[in-house]
Each structure stands twice: as structure tokens, then as C-alpha cells.
XYZ file of C-alpha atoms in Angstrom:
654
model
C 139.917 133.165 45.735
C 138.709 134.847 42.520
C 138.420 138.141 44.374
C 142.008 137.920 45.633
C 143.329 137.100 42.138
C 141.516 140.043 40.642
C 143.065 142.376 43.253
C 146.572 141.082 42.497
C 146.130 141.564 38.713
C 144.912 145.099 39.216
C 147.901 145.936 41.391
C 150.353 144.496 38.842
C 148.771 146.503 36.018
C 149.085 149.646 38.046
C 152.734 148.900 38.836
C 153.914 147.920 35.311
C 152.003 150.326 33.112
C 153.800 153.312 31.604
C 153.064 156.611 33.238
C 150.173 158.288 31.396
C 149.764 161.928 31.037
C 149.362 163.658 34.390
C 145.826 164.920 33.648
C 144.386 161.470 32.963
C 146.394 159.580 35.629
C 144.504 161.188 38.490
C 141.036 160.052 37.283
C 142.314 156.616 36.269
C 143.675 156.019 39.778
C 140.351 157.053 41.281
C 138.471 154.646 39.006
C 140.808 151.787 39.920
C 140.411 152.519 43.632
C 136.620 152.608 43.275
C 136.628 149.307 41.402
C 138.851 147.678 43.996
C 136.931 149.045 46.982
C 133.550 148.203 45.456
C 134.631 144.677 44.697
C 135.873 144.200 48.264
C 132.690 145.614 49.785
C 130.387 143.628 47.514
C 132.275 140.357 47.941
C 132.631 140.791 51.679
C 128.950 141.612 52.057
C 127.941 138.534 50.110
C 130.326 136.377 52.162
C 129.075 137.722 55.517
C 125.447 137.425 54.426
C 125.977 133.797 53.436
C 127.657 132.907 56.742
C 124.997 134.676 58.817
C 122.247 132.820 56.971
C 124.081 129.508 57.415
C 124.524 130.172 61.127
C 120.928 131.253 61.503
C 119.762 128.074 59.819
C 121.866 125.944 62.143
C 120.348 127.693 65.199
C 116.754 127.594 64.023
C 114.244 124.995 65.306
C 112.403 123.868 62.183
C 108.762 124.176 63.233
C 107.659 122.210 60.189
C 109.686 119.283 61.434
C 107.961 119.674 64.793
C 104.577 119.672 63.083
C 105.480 116.515 61.147
C 106.854 114.753 64.196
C 104.428 115.949 66.839
C 102.561 112.619 66.912
C 105.759 110.619 67.233
C 107.966 109.949 70.215
C 110.967 112.088 69.307
C 111.891 115.374 67.652
C 114.722 115.019 65.156
C 117.404 117.690 64.789
C 120.203 118.137 62.262
C 123.567 116.815 63.396
C 127.012 118.276 62.852
C 129.213 116.663 60.206
C 131.788 114.230 61.575
C 134.143 114.679 58.581
C 137.365 116.017 60.121
C 138.648 117.240 56.744
C 136.059 119.988 56.891
C 137.551 121.342 60.109
C 140.901 122.548 58.734
C 142.221 125.532 56.802
C 142.026 129.311 56.941
C 138.436 129.337 55.632
C 137.238 127.112 58.488
C 138.986 129.256 61.115
C 137.539 132.448 59.624
C 134.036 130.974 59.636
C 134.502 129.797 63.213
C 135.467 133.268 64.425
C 132.630 134.853 62.468
C 130.127 132.384 63.945
C 131.299 133.290 67.443
C 130.745 136.953 66.833
C 127.302 136.487 65.284
C 126.299 134.049 68.036
C 127.049 136.724 70.635
C 124.935 139.231 68.724
C 122.020 136.783 68.456
C 122.273 135.773 72.105
C 122.303 139.437 73.161
C 119.249 140.229 71.067
C 117.452 137.158 72.457
C 118.079 138.332 75.997
C 116.838 141.794 75.177
C 113.705 140.838 73.271
C 112.800 137.392 74.535
C 114.202 137.047 78.054
C 116.952 134.781 79.437
C 117.427 131.433 77.741
C 119.809 128.603 78.351
C 122.498 128.023 75.749
C 120.711 124.944 74.408
C 117.381 126.792 74.021
C 117.559 129.130 71.008
C 114.564 131.305 70.155
C 115.427 132.132 66.572
C 112.349 131.696 64.345
C 110.300 130.024 67.135
C 106.646 131.058 67.318
C 105.567 133.085 70.338
C 103.438 130.253 71.790
C 106.373 127.857 71.452
C 108.614 130.404 73.090
C 106.467 130.162 76.251
C 107.040 126.391 76.360
C 110.805 126.764 76.222
C 110.688 129.577 78.764
C 108.855 127.285 81.200
C 111.395 124.546 80.578
C 114.187 126.994 81.320
C 112.395 128.160 84.442
C 111.872 124.575 85.623
C 115.674 124.158 85.760
C 116.286 127.336 87.680
C 118.476 127.350 90.774
C 115.614 129.062 92.580
C 113.257 126.461 94.113
C 110.275 128.843 94.095
C 110.786 129.488 90.373
C 110.909 125.749 89.665
C 107.679 125.132 91.566
C 106.001 128.024 89.774
C 107.077 126.644 86.391
C 105.622 123.202 87.156
C 102.375 124.787 88.322
C 102.094 126.858 85.132
C 102.769 123.765 83.018
C 100.095 121.769 84.839
C 97.560 124.554 84.318
C 98.166 124.752 80.545
C 94.980 123.999 78.608
C 95.516 125.597 75.187
C 98.629 123.801 73.980
C 98.906 121.545 70.938
C 99.822 117.882 71.320
C 103.376 118.449 70.131
C 103.917 121.127 72.801
C 103.048 118.647 75.565
C 105.483 116.234 73.894
C 108.220 118.866 73.906
C 107.846 119.147 77.687
C 107.701 115.353 78.052
C 110.962 114.897 76.146
C 112.914 117.896 77.374
C 111.996 118.168 81.084
C 114.172 116.723 83.817
C 113.247 114.067 86.385
C 112.313 116.621 89.032
C 109.870 118.411 86.724
C 108.297 115.177 85.485
C 107.660 113.990 89.048
C 106.171 117.376 89.919
C 103.800 117.179 86.947
C 102.723 113.677 87.999
C 101.910 115.061 91.457
C 99.903 117.995 90.060
C 96.162 117.385 90.086
C 95.422 119.315 86.888
C 98.279 117.893 84.788
C 97.415 116.603 81.339
C 98.472 112.987 80.778
C 100.045 114.059 77.471
C 102.962 115.360 79.536
C 104.031 111.727 80.009
C 105.574 109.575 77.314
C 104.534 105.961 77.051
C 106.914 103.599 78.883
C 109.746 102.319 76.670
C 109.240 98.893 75.044
C 109.842 96.055 77.462
C 112.616 93.564 76.669
C 111.449 90.303 75.159
C 111.173 87.286 77.400
C 113.785 84.599 76.994
C 112.904 81.650 74.800
C 110.770 79.010 76.582
C 110.336 81.387 79.535
C 107.310 83.009 81.194
C 106.653 85.903 83.546
C 106.144 83.415 86.351
C 109.547 81.850 85.716
C 111.241 85.254 85.375
C 109.649 86.318 88.675
C 110.960 83.206 90.344
C 114.477 83.842 88.991
C 114.320 87.414 90.298
C 113.307 86.227 93.751
C 115.971 83.520 93.770
C 118.659 86.077 92.844
C 118.110 88.008 96.082
C 120.183 87.261 99.221
C 118.654 84.397 101.214
C 120.743 84.599 104.395
C 120.690 86.852 107.458
C 117.027 87.662 106.872
C 114.049 88.220 109.132
C 112.175 84.967 109.815
C 109.087 86.198 107.991
C 111.073 87.138 104.878
C 112.677 83.699 104.891
C 109.263 82.096 105.261
C 107.679 84.083 102.395
C 110.680 83.458 100.128
C 110.909 79.725 100.804
C 107.164 79.301 100.308
C 107.145 81.257 97.031
C 110.151 79.413 95.597
C 108.727 76.054 96.641
C 105.300 76.662 95.146
C 106.678 78.197 91.948
C 109.061 75.291 91.355
C 106.246 72.778 91.839
C 103.960 74.755 89.556
C 106.594 75.010 86.811
C 107.402 71.325 87.047
C 103.717 70.416 86.875
C 103.140 72.697 83.886
C 106.019 71.156 81.978
C 104.711 67.714 82.861
C 101.215 68.592 81.762
C 99.649 68.325 85.223
C 99.299 70.777 88.081
C 99.214 68.922 91.359
C 98.705 69.995 94.933
C 101.061 69.182 97.770
C 103.129 72.245 98.546
C 104.238 73.499 101.901
C 101.750 76.262 102.486
C 99.532 77.128 99.502
C 95.964 77.804 100.728
C 94.530 75.106 98.455
C 90.943 75.428 99.609
C 90.921 79.009 98.381
C 92.872 78.406 95.182
C 90.903 75.617 93.488
C 89.185 78.133 91.246
C 92.261 80.211 90.471
C 94.827 79.962 87.724
C 97.917 78.330 89.290
C 100.393 80.749 87.702
C 98.507 83.782 89.052
C 98.497 82.233 92.534
C 102.227 81.534 92.382
C 102.899 85.056 91.094
C 101.071 86.416 94.147
C 103.313 84.370 96.434
C 106.419 85.707 94.698
C 105.156 89.299 94.820
C 104.395 89.052 98.541
C 107.928 87.788 99.118
C 109.323 90.650 97.001
C 107.335 93.150 99.102
C 109.216 91.916 102.158
C 112.580 91.983 100.357
C 111.961 95.523 99.063
C 111.941 96.792 102.640
C 115.718 96.174 102.666
C 117.654 98.881 100.711
C 120.392 96.548 99.450
C 117.769 94.149 98.107
C 116.134 97.023 96.223
C 119.440 97.534 94.427
C 119.469 93.854 93.457
C 115.888 94.023 92.194
C 116.753 97.000 89.989
C 120.015 95.502 88.719
C 118.299 92.234 87.731
C 115.615 93.918 85.618
C 112.948 93.947 88.301
C 111.449 97.290 87.275
C 110.750 96.045 83.739
C 109.426 92.680 84.953
C 107.089 94.350 87.445
C 105.848 96.644 84.681
C 105.106 93.625 82.487
C 103.153 92.007 85.335
C 101.292 95.248 85.993
C 100.136 95.378 82.380
C 99.228 91.682 82.282
C 97.113 91.876 85.446
C 95.102 95.052 84.858
C 92.009 93.186 86.017
C 93.621 92.004 89.279
C 93.829 94.870 91.815
C 95.569 92.699 94.405
C 98.493 91.988 92.068
C 98.724 95.653 91.109
C 98.676 96.769 94.759
C 101.562 94.451 95.642
C 103.542 95.771 92.666
C 102.860 99.335 93.844
C 104.004 98.408 97.341
C 107.314 97.113 95.960
C 107.756 100.222 93.831
C 106.901 102.508 96.759
C 109.510 100.773 98.902
C 112.135 101.097 96.174
C 111.326 104.820 95.848
C 112.469 105.297 99.450
C 116.023 104.976 98.064
C 116.867 108.245 96.321
C 119.694 106.791 94.226
C 117.090 104.637 92.435
C 114.857 107.559 91.458
C 116.457 108.179 88.076
C 116.178 104.496 87.153
C 112.514 104.371 88.175
C 111.756 107.456 86.071
C 113.697 106.193 83.030
C 111.882 102.864 83.143
C 108.605 104.672 82.432
C 106.882 104.131 85.768
C 106.041 107.810 86.280
C 103.546 107.804 83.405
C 101.822 104.746 84.929
C 101.752 106.374 88.368
C 100.435 109.661 86.967
C 97.446 107.810 85.541
C 96.915 105.607 88.614
C 96.874 108.525 91.067
C 93.873 109.963 89.193
C 91.922 106.714 89.620
C 88.484 106.766 91.248
C 89.485 103.704 93.290
C 90.933 104.931 96.577
C 93.389 102.047 97.048
C 94.906 102.420 93.576
C 95.153 106.209 93.934
C 96.666 106.088 97.439
C 99.289 103.474 96.538
C 100.335 105.569 93.534
C 100.319 108.756 95.645
C 102.630 107.128 98.195
C 105.158 106.151 95.506
C 105.065 109.584 93.851
C 105.478 111.309 97.217
C 108.582 109.199 97.871
C 109.920 110.232 94.443
C 109.168 113.929 95.012
C 112.097 115.222 97.040
C 111.345 118.752 95.821
C 108.283 119.280 98.037
C 108.071 116.185 100.282
C 110.763 115.882 102.960
C 108.942 112.934 104.566
C 109.194 109.273 103.578
C 106.165 106.996 103.483
C 107.184 103.463 104.358
C 105.157 100.357 103.602
C 101.803 100.486 105.381
C 101.651 104.296 105.657
C 99.264 105.692 103.035
C 98.309 109.222 102.064
C 94.582 109.870 101.795
C 94.921 113.652 101.506
C 96.505 115.538 99.853
C 97.283 113.131 97.028
C 98.879 115.950 95.005
C 101.044 119.001 95.457
C 98.952 121.787 96.893
C 99.235 125.492 97.597
C 97.025 124.934 100.665
C 99.280 124.968 103.747
C 98.981 121.767 105.797
C 98.383 122.738 109.420
C 97.720 119.405 111.169
C 97.754 115.613 110.739
C 94.879 113.183 111.295
C 95.938 109.528 111.593
C 93.598 106.563 111.153
C 94.596 103.276 112.842
C 92.402 100.229 112.112
C 91.797 97.292 114.425
C 91.939 93.513 114.400
C 91.355 92.109 110.890
C 90.906 95.651 109.570
C 92.680 97.513 106.756
C 93.819 101.002 105.856
C 90.896 101.576 103.485
C 88.023 99.140 104.008
C 87.734 99.866 107.746
C 86.874 103.499 107.006
C 84.269 103.009 104.293
C 80.694 104.184 104.519
C 78.280 101.747 106.125
C 77.219 99.127 103.588
C 73.653 98.780 102.413
C 71.778 96.577 99.970
C 73.050 98.444 96.919
C 75.683 96.731 94.802
C 79.191 97.945 95.634
C 80.205 98.032 91.981
C 77.522 100.632 91.354
C 78.651 102.731 94.311
C 82.096 103.356 92.936
C 80.744 105.420 90.065
C 78.308 107.374 92.217
C 78.730 110.755 93.810
C 81.068 110.386 96.793
C 78.749 112.565 98.884
C 76.178 109.735 98.620
C 78.481 106.742 99.020
C 82.200 106.540 99.600
C 84.623 103.670 99.993
C 86.772 105.862 102.295
C 85.028 108.672 104.164
C 88.237 110.293 105.538
C 89.388 110.890 101.946
C 86.008 111.899 100.506
C 84.314 113.770 103.364
C 86.928 114.871 105.881
C 89.354 116.129 103.225
C 86.634 118.392 101.791
C 85.492 119.682 105.170
C 89.047 120.283 106.445
C 91.368 120.767 103.433
C 94.217 122.038 105.632
C 94.713 118.551 107.099
C 97.111 115.826 106.031
C 95.171 112.561 106.372
C 97.132 109.318 106.755
C 95.833 105.772 107.115
C 98.009 103.013 108.550
C 97.899 99.314 107.670
C 99.385 96.304 109.440
C 98.731 92.550 109.287
C 96.604 90.894 111.973
C 94.849 87.551 112.400
C 92.289 86.020 114.747
C 93.974 82.653 114.691
C 97.432 81.287 114.045
C 95.743 79.063 111.459
C 95.226 82.181 109.336
C 98.521 83.947 110.065
C 100.186 85.102 106.837
C 103.565 84.318 108.366
C 103.611 81.163 110.557
C 106.656 82.408 112.486
C 105.082 85.817 113.146
C 104.170 86.427 116.783
C 103.777 90.168 117.082
C 102.571 91.685 120.320
C 100.932 95.082 120.731
C 104.252 96.393 122.080
C 106.152 95.156 118.999
C 103.632 96.581 116.543
C 103.457 99.934 118.294
C 107.229 100.404 118.081
C 107.196 99.431 114.395
C 104.355 101.850 113.566
C 105.856 104.630 115.666
C 109.100 104.443 113.694
C 107.260 104.528 110.368
C 105.030 107.433 111.375
C 107.964 109.500 112.608
C 109.716 108.929 109.254
C 106.555 110.314 107.619
C 106.909 113.535 109.619
C 104.222 112.779 112.201
C 104.916 115.000 115.197
C 106.062 118.016 113.192
C 102.473 119.345 113.239
C 99.490 119.046 115.593
C 98.084 115.485 115.567
C 94.665 113.874 115.982
C 94.564 110.077 116.405
C 91.476 108.169 115.179
C 91.368 104.469 116.083
C 89.057 101.466 115.917
C 89.116 98.469 118.275
C 92.671 97.153 118.795
C 93.993 100.212 116.924
C 93.182 102.291 120.012
C 95.397 100.063 122.132
C 98.211 100.608 119.628
C 97.712 104.396 119.860
C 97.964 104.277 123.643
C 101.095 102.127 123.488
C 102.695 104.363 120.826
C 102.174 107.467 122.945
C 103.638 105.728 126.000
C 106.682 104.601 124.016
C 107.128 108.063 122.492
C 107.112 109.621 125.960
C 110.186 107.541 126.845
C 112.230 108.633 123.811
C 113.545 112.213 123.553
C 113.596 112.073 119.727
C 109.851 111.294 119.765
C 108.890 114.079 122.171
C 107.349 116.189 119.397
C 104.652 113.536 118.912
C 103.605 113.898 122.552
C 103.773 117.687 122.542
C 101.727 117.977 119.337
C 99.002 115.450 120.158
C 95.749 117.432 120.366
C 93.168 114.684 120.629
C 92.284 110.968 120.374
C 89.095 109.361 119.067
C 88.373 105.781 120.149
C 85.789 103.736 118.228
C 84.841 100.762 120.463
C 88.319 100.214 121.875
C 88.477 97.335 124.431
C 90.493 99.113 127.124
C 89.490 96.382 129.616
C 89.257 93.387 127.280
C 86.904 91.922 124.678
C 84.305 89.151 124.614
C 85.747 88.057 121.268
C 89.047 87.271 122.973
C 87.288 85.314 125.724
C 85.367 83.286 123.164
C 88.485 82.556 121.116
C 90.487 81.512 124.161
C 87.694 79.216 125.420
C 87.831 77.234 122.167
C 91.575 77.700 121.754
C 92.151 74.081 120.796
C 90.009 74.673 117.717
C 90.923 78.264 116.800
C 94.500 78.563 118.061
C 93.961 82.275 118.878
C 96.709 84.604 117.794
C 98.872 86.573 120.205
C 96.906 89.758 119.468
C 93.649 88.046 120.467
C 95.157 86.613 123.642
C 96.300 90.100 124.669
C 92.691 91.325 124.392
C 91.477 88.986 127.146
C 90.111 90.598 130.282
C 92.682 88.855 132.425
C 95.582 89.913 130.188
C 98.354 91.447 132.346
C 99.642 93.430 129.358
C 96.220 95.043 128.842
C 95.854 96.049 132.489
C 99.373 97.471 132.619
C 98.732 99.447 129.432
C 95.530 100.954 130.841
C 97.107 101.953 134.171
C 100.222 103.417 132.540
C 98.196 105.426 130.027
C 95.940 106.974 132.671
C 99.027 107.994 134.643
C 100.644 109.382 131.492
C 97.544 111.366 130.450
C 97.095 113.138 133.808
C 99.123 116.222 132.958
C 98.676 116.131 129.179
C 96.631 118.717 127.368
C 94.794 116.597 124.798
C 91.104 115.825 124.428
C 89.515 112.355 124.278
C 86.266 111.196 122.642
C 85.026 107.578 122.766
C 82.203 105.820 120.908
C 80.874 102.368 121.822
C 78.513 99.937 120.094
C 75.247 98.791 121.646
C 74.322 96.042 119.162
C 75.838 92.548 118.872
C 77.981 91.552 115.888
C 77.414 88.416 113.814
C 80.578 86.395 113.297
C 79.684 84.006 110.519
C 76.126 82.674 110.534
C 76.255 80.928 113.902
C 77.962 83.258 116.375
C 76.576 86.532 117.731
C 78.767 88.552 120.131
C 78.779 91.927 121.818
C 82.462 92.426 120.997
C 83.197 95.487 123.172
C 80.739 96.127 126.020
C 80.100 99.581 127.453
C 82.256 99.075 130.546
C 85.271 97.965 128.478
C 85.078 100.972 126.129
C 85.190 103.414 129.069
C 88.747 104.780 129.166
C 88.117 106.908 132.236
C 88.888 110.089 130.301
C 86.764 112.300 128.069
C 83.253 111.647 126.745
C 81.814 108.176 126.090
C 78.943 108.049 123.553
C 76.888 104.843 122.945
C 75.726 104.367 119.340
C 73.112 101.894 118.082
C 75.396 99.981 115.704
C 77.506 96.817 115.890
C 81.283 96.585 116.293
C 82.024 96.619 112.563
C 79.854 99.656 111.808
C 80.891 101.820 114.752
C 83.471 103.531 112.509
C 81.309 103.509 109.343
C 78.827 106.409 109.224
C 75.626 105.813 107.225
C 75.809 109.214 105.532
C 77.791 112.408 105.739
C 74.992 113.928 107.823
C 74.940 111.015 110.272
C 75.690 111.689 113.931
C 78.835 109.522 113.908
C 80.559 111.603 111.234
C 79.292 115.008 112.343
C 80.375 114.419 115.968
C 83.777 113.208 114.765
C 84.168 116.278 112.542
C 83.156 118.596 115.379
C 85.728 117.018 117.717
C 88.533 117.413 115.148
C 87.627 121.042 114.495
C 87.389 121.869 118.199
C 90.660 120.132 119.099
C 92.498 121.900 116.260
C 90.672 125.225 116.458
C 93.704 127.330 117.371
C 95.990 125.519 114.923
C 93.586 125.847 111.989
C 93.044 129.539 112.702
C 96.779 130.198 112.645
């Protein structure tokens, strides 16, 4: 304003003054013009310089602030004034237009000297090493999938960054990048922020009571009989436990709690297990997953996970629920926001195979960027647990038998050494899962999957009293889950123990009848049978003979030598395998197995293990150890490895 007034006064003086002599007028006019022009140039330069500096300051990331805040959870930035009175007038409009022009100049120079940046990533006054961080963030949001994957890989390989730089990535990356980092083997855990604070429990409430309320909030009608059974049992036991706690006494007398096993346990922990097992069943239904999320289930499960760090069984059930919820893509953002990814990223690096595999399954279901397959409950990844540049050329599937499990069936043969010591030892000396430790190293181009399903010797021990699942029912259920996991898209080797071999045979027969499953048949390269009772088992005969005491389960009854279902399965499979181009290898035990301290049985005799196809190799071990090699150099493992390599020779070469 002072500059404009000065110009007006000068003009008036020039217009009102009396005409001087002609000789001096010429130089006076020149001096006035110089004064006016100089004032305009000087004032304009100062004004432009001030605005450029103000704009530059507004676009600059204050690295000192970053340094001060690098150990905290957030980076603070200056906000724009909300005073509307500042946004009016000619001065504001002039500044706005000037800012636009300077912004274009700065953006152009950034593109020339620094490379392409997003509008919200300015490089003004950022150090070169920080510039690389923001470049990777920009690259991780590229429309090009290959560029995104490359950015995540480069982030995971970073080793020289400061703490605050990892925090920048943790706060600024999107859900897709965060999941990719969690599935990268070399990722630093500093990439993951701590989960947000959990909401406080209601007054006079407990985790047990909150868990019961969550379970009770789920639909209770039109459910599978087993889900109804688990839910009713959990609600009944939890209500009795809560009533007893409030009354000062915990009494027995529920409808199904295994009291003989729970005398030494804390009642609340036992009831929580019942509720979690019921929630596992509910989480298999997509609409129930939505209810669990809407009613705060993710936060409650996280609280339980933290409270029971010393109880692997509780943590595994929580992981199963979370893995089932991750099958629903619309819940991914909620799962990530709740802080579960940081917990999973740590769990997948665990030395305990069950903890790592459960976490790997959940992360794989969250990772739609590189994993098109979906791993349903009971289908667990043993290898690869992480994203890998190694192309996967074939699948090897492990199917356990009666009373087996996805992990413990395939451990190394036990010896006198304490198991707790073995976990910390070199896996080449002892492993709790030889397919993950040995086979994955010897054949890294394989995807190794282990399957788990519930079985029981007797209906007394059935986890679901209404459950009567035949081999045919289980095979259809497993076949559907394996196809959802992409089994059949690559060459396949089946590895089975005991009743698991019967399931493999039934699955292949069922797949041959369904056109959509034809790829499983066409890509099957080989089957390994570890003591599979193709013609029946002595264990089944023994159980049936004392059926009034044991109440043998349906699975055991089907293993009897006179079982029509078993004979039909054997005849149909031999007919099916006539014109198929897959190899077969069978092992059989020669030593009896102790069942308890009183009973000694030869569970699968030589004649029953003879399929009538392929090689049959007797091994001097019992039924339990036929699939548990003593060492990596043992004949059992080396012959298995040789068979897999031979059956997949052409596929692995390609």
C-alpha cells in the first residue's frame, strides 16, 4: 500500500508542477522514471521473494520434527488456518495465483532432478536418504503390479535405515504394502506399528463374559448340527462358570465339560476354550464373520491373544478364527486397521511350526496381490511361508491318519531327549515337522501343504457328539478345500499315513467324476502310502470286538476287514488307476504298536498295506513311526525324497 501511495504522489507532483526550463526538465523526468521503476522493481522483488519463501516453507518436511518424533507413533505436520477471514481480498487472490505458478515450477524441477512424485510427496529440503523412502512409497502405489512388488522387496531388504524411516513406511504405506512386508522373510519388524490401544472392558465384566456375549450375539438358527452343539455347550458352561464365580463357588455339572481332564485347569480358561472352539465353527460362515467384526470380535480376540501368550492352544484357535475371517476380502481393511498384521508378522517368524503356519495361512489369505488361492480351515502352508521369487512348480500334500494332526504326524521320530530342548536345536538334527525343515530345503520349488481334520477312535471321545463323518463325507470336504487352495493347477504328489491314504484314494475317485476337478486327476504325478490299510486294520477289529466298551467311531468301523465301503473303494481305485500315468510307493510297518500299557497290536499287516500297484517296502518300525524318519539321512526320508524327485523330474526341470 505504501508503494502505491508513493507512486500516486509522484504522478501528482509531475502533473501539477510548473514547467521548468527545457534543459533541466529532460533530466528531471529521467530521474523520476528511474526512482519509480526502481521502487517498483525493488518492492516487487521483495514481495515475490517473501511469497516464494512462505510457499517453500509450507511445502517443506521439517526433518528436525521427524528427528524429534521418530520414536513416537506419529509425525506431526503444520495445518492450514481455518480462519475464513484470511481467504478474502485482492491480496489473498494474488498470493493464490502466485503460489500456483511457483508450485508448477517446483513440481517441474522435482520431476527433472528427483524423479516422479505424487502430489502429496514433496521433495523440497528432504535429505537424499529420505528421498529414497518416499520414492519407494510412491512406487508401492504404482498402477504397475511388477513395480509394486519390486518396491515391497526393496523395502524388505533395507538394512541401513534409521528407526524413524521404518516408521515413515509404517505410517504412510497402504494395506497392500503392509501385508506384503509381513509376508517378506527379511522384513524388519520396525515396519509394523504396535496395535492400537484396546477398548476398556465394561465395568464388572471380564474377557470370559465378553466372549460369551460375542458368541451369544451370533445367529443360533439354521446352523449345522455341530455348530449348534459347540455353541450350546459353550454358552451352557460359560453361564454356569459365571454364576459359580459370582456365588463364590465353581461347581461341576454341565452338559459336556470333560471334567476328568479339567480338574487341574483354571475354569475361566477352560470355558474360554469352549467359546473359541464354537467361534471357529461360526467363522466358517461368511455372514457370521461380519457379525464377529461388527461386535468388536477382532479387539476381543486380540485381548485374549495377549492374555494367553503361554497357552498355544488358545492362540491357535484365535489364529484359526482370524484365518477364516481373512477369507472374506471386504474384512481385510478392518483386520489391518485393528493391528493384527503386526502380530502376524511376528508370529510367522516363530521357530514353532504350528504358530508360524497358522500365521502364514492368515497372511496368505490377506495377500490378494500375490496369492490367488484361499486357504480354508484345516489347510496349512508349510512352504513357502513367505513371498518368494522362486517359481513354484509342483505341490506336495500331506494327509494324516486316524488320531493324527497336520504337524505332529510328520515330526521326526522321538527319542529320549527332552522335546523342549529340541525346539532350539538345529533343525537338521531334530525337527518337529520334517516336510517343512528337510523337504523344503531339498526341493525349494515345491509348495508343501499339510491338511488337518478331526477324527476319533470312539464316539466317547468325539469332539462333536452329533458328528458321524464317513470317509466319503470327509473326502468331499477336503477335496473342496484343496481345490480352493489351487491344488490341481500344478503337478501334485500325495503323501498319506494310515486312514489318510484311504481319503486320498476316495478324493481322486470323486474328482474323476467331476469335470471341474479334472485338473487334479491330470496333474497327479505320484502317491506315497505310509502303512495304509487298503484291506482293513487289526485296530478296527479289536475296537469292534469290544464295541460295547469303546463305542468305535464310524471311521474305525469303516476300517474293518469286512467293511463293504473299504472293499468297494479298493476295487474302484484299482479300476480307476489302470490307465493313469502316476507312480505309487508304499511303506509298511513290521513291528507292533503299543496302545496304552496293556495292548500291543500290529495295526496294518503286510497283506493289508499291499495296494496291488507300485513298490511295497517293509520297514522295521511301528505304525506310529512309519512316517517319522529318525534322521534326514535315514532310509525312510531319503527314499521318499527320491520318489518325489523322480515323479516330478520333468516338471522340476521345466
